[in-house]
Amino acid sequence: GENVEQHPSTLSVQEGDSAVIKCTYSDSASNYFPWYKQELGKRPQLIIDIRSNVGEKKDQRIAVTLNKTAKHFSLHITETQPEDSAVYFCAASNNAGGTSYGKLTFGQGTILTVHP
Amino acid sequence: DAGITQSPRHKVTETGTPVTLRCHQTENHRYMYWYRQDPGHGLRLIHYSYGVKDTDKGEVSDGYSVSRSKTEDFLLTLESATSSQTSVYFCAIRLTGSGNTIYFGEGSWLTVV
């Protein structure tokens, strides 16, 4: 089955700096890669996703890049703010259809702390 | 909230007792999932459903069973709870028509003592 590795496990940055979180996946059939943000005691919430036919996607201060050949994808947060502090999870799935459609395999999570 | 609710939200139970967690949705989504979240492990899939009475195992299904007798409810049962099943349990649905993204419920905190 799919295996997703996420690094680093913790990341501490100063407000205004950039933050990068990296993930690798094992199953070359995976074609959908979402990122979730989870605040303490809350549900994981989707912040951005990318599909295998796209190399990069941006949404304001957040961007995700995908390298299918190397089987890795990354989350980039620019101009970080204290409210960006949370746990971030990457995930991968194969959305090609069938009964197992869309099962997500998650990375272990990154605790991001943004210091004012 | 995409019409998804979990119950109970918090429960403390004793080792060896059965426990059932309920996930209820109001928007007729076909795919539903149960994940557990533990420190250092991220979220791991327990079971999922792709329709009424259609379920399958995820990566950590031992000790758990599920049922889906109607579209709106997906039940997760711990037949005989153990301390290793102390965790946060998240139900999720696949939102059709929105890029098919996965949306999570608010979670159920289960403590087995």
PDB file of C-alpha atoms in Angstrom, chain B residues 50-97:
ATOM      1  CA  TYR B  50     -18.480   3.122  -0.487  1.00  0.00           C
ATOM      2  CA  GLY B  51     -22.237   2.630  -0.144  1.00  0.00           C
ATOM      3  CA  VAL B  52     -24.980   1.145   1.982  1.00  0.00           C
ATOM      4  CA  LYS B  53     -23.762  -2.192   3.357  1.00  0.00           C
ATOM      5  CA  ASP B  54     -20.526  -1.794   1.365  1.00  0.00           C
ATOM      6  CA  THR B  55     -17.510  -1.479   3.644  1.00  0.00           C
ATOM      7  CA  ASP B  56     -13.855  -2.398   3.580  1.00  0.00           C
ATOM      8  CA  LYS B  57     -10.866  -2.443   5.884  1.00  0.00           C
ATOM      9  CA  GLY B  58      -8.225   0.216   6.208  1.00  0.00           C
ATOM     10  CA  GLU B  59      -4.690  -0.094   7.546  1.00  0.00           C
ATOM     11  CA  VAL B  60      -5.576  -0.403  11.264  1.00  0.00           C
ATOM     12  CA  SER B  61      -8.843  -2.356  11.272  1.00  0.00           C
ATOM     13  CA  ASP B  62      -8.024  -4.995  13.921  1.00  0.00           C
ATOM     14  CA  GLY B  63     -10.364  -4.688  16.910  1.00  0.00           C
ATOM     15  CA  TYR B  64     -12.890  -2.566  15.019  1.00  0.00           C
ATOM     16  CA  SER B  65     -16.034  -3.276  13.045  1.00  0.00           C
ATOM     17  CA  VAL B  66     -18.316  -0.974  11.089  1.00  0.00           C
ATOM     18  CA  SER B  67     -21.813  -0.929   9.740  1.00  0.00           C
ATOM     19  CA  ARG B  68     -23.672   1.204   7.266  1.00  0.00           C
ATOM     20  CA  SER B  69     -27.320   0.236   7.077  1.00  0.00           C
ATOM     21  CA  LYS B  70     -28.388   3.585   5.615  1.00  0.00           C
ATOM     22  CA  THR B  71     -26.622   6.284   3.646  1.00  0.00           C
ATOM     23  CA  GLU B  72     -26.552   8.844   6.431  1.00  0.00           C
ATOM     24  CA  ASP B  73     -25.041   6.754   9.238  1.00  0.00           C
ATOM     25  CA  PHE B  74     -21.658   5.048   9.503  1.00  0.00           C
ATOM     26  CA  LEU B  75     -21.076   3.309  12.824  1.00  0.00           C
ATOM     27  CA  LEU B  76     -17.711   2.305  14.270  1.00  0.00           C
ATOM     28  CA  THR B  77     -17.761  -0.376  16.982  1.00  0.00           C
ATOM     29  CA  LEU B  78     -15.025  -1.429  19.333  1.00  0.00           C
ATOM     30  CA  GLU B  79     -16.214  -4.888  20.330  1.00  0.00           C
ATOM     31  CA  SER B  80     -14.078  -5.044  23.486  1.00  0.00           C
ATOM     32  CA  ALA B  81     -12.238  -1.798  24.116  1.00  0.00           C
ATOM     33  CA  THR B  82      -8.543  -1.884  25.021  1.00  0.00           C
ATOM     34  CA  SER B  83      -6.260   0.869  26.296  1.00  0.00           C
ATOM     35  CA  SER B  84      -4.472   0.910  22.916  1.00  0.00           C
ATOM     36  CA  GLN B  85      -7.721   2.152  21.394  1.00  0.00           C
ATOM     37  CA  THR B  86      -7.577   5.347  23.410  1.00  0.00           C
ATOM     38  CA  SER B  87      -7.452   7.878  20.614  1.00  0.00           C
ATOM     39  CA  VAL B  88      -9.227  10.625  18.740  1.00  0.00           C
ATOM     40  CA  TYR B  89     -11.551   9.231  16.089  1.00  0.00           C
ATOM     41  CA  PHE B  90     -12.455  11.262  13.044  1.00  0.00           C
ATOM     42  CA  CYS B  91     -15.216  10.465  10.630  1.00  0.00           C
ATOM     43  CA  ALA B  92     -14.842  11.861   7.131  1.00  0.00           C
ATOM     44  CA  ILE B  93     -16.903  12.118   3.978  1.00  0.00           C
ATOM     45  CA  ARG B  94     -15.985  12.592   0.343  1.00  0.00           C
ATOM     46  CA  LEU B  95     -17.600  15.751  -0.937  1.00  0.00           C
ATOM     47  CA  THR B  96     -18.852  15.025  -4.437  1.00  0.00           C
ATOM     48  CA  GLY B  97     -18.875  17.944  -6.788  1.00  0.00           C
TER      49      GLY B  97
END
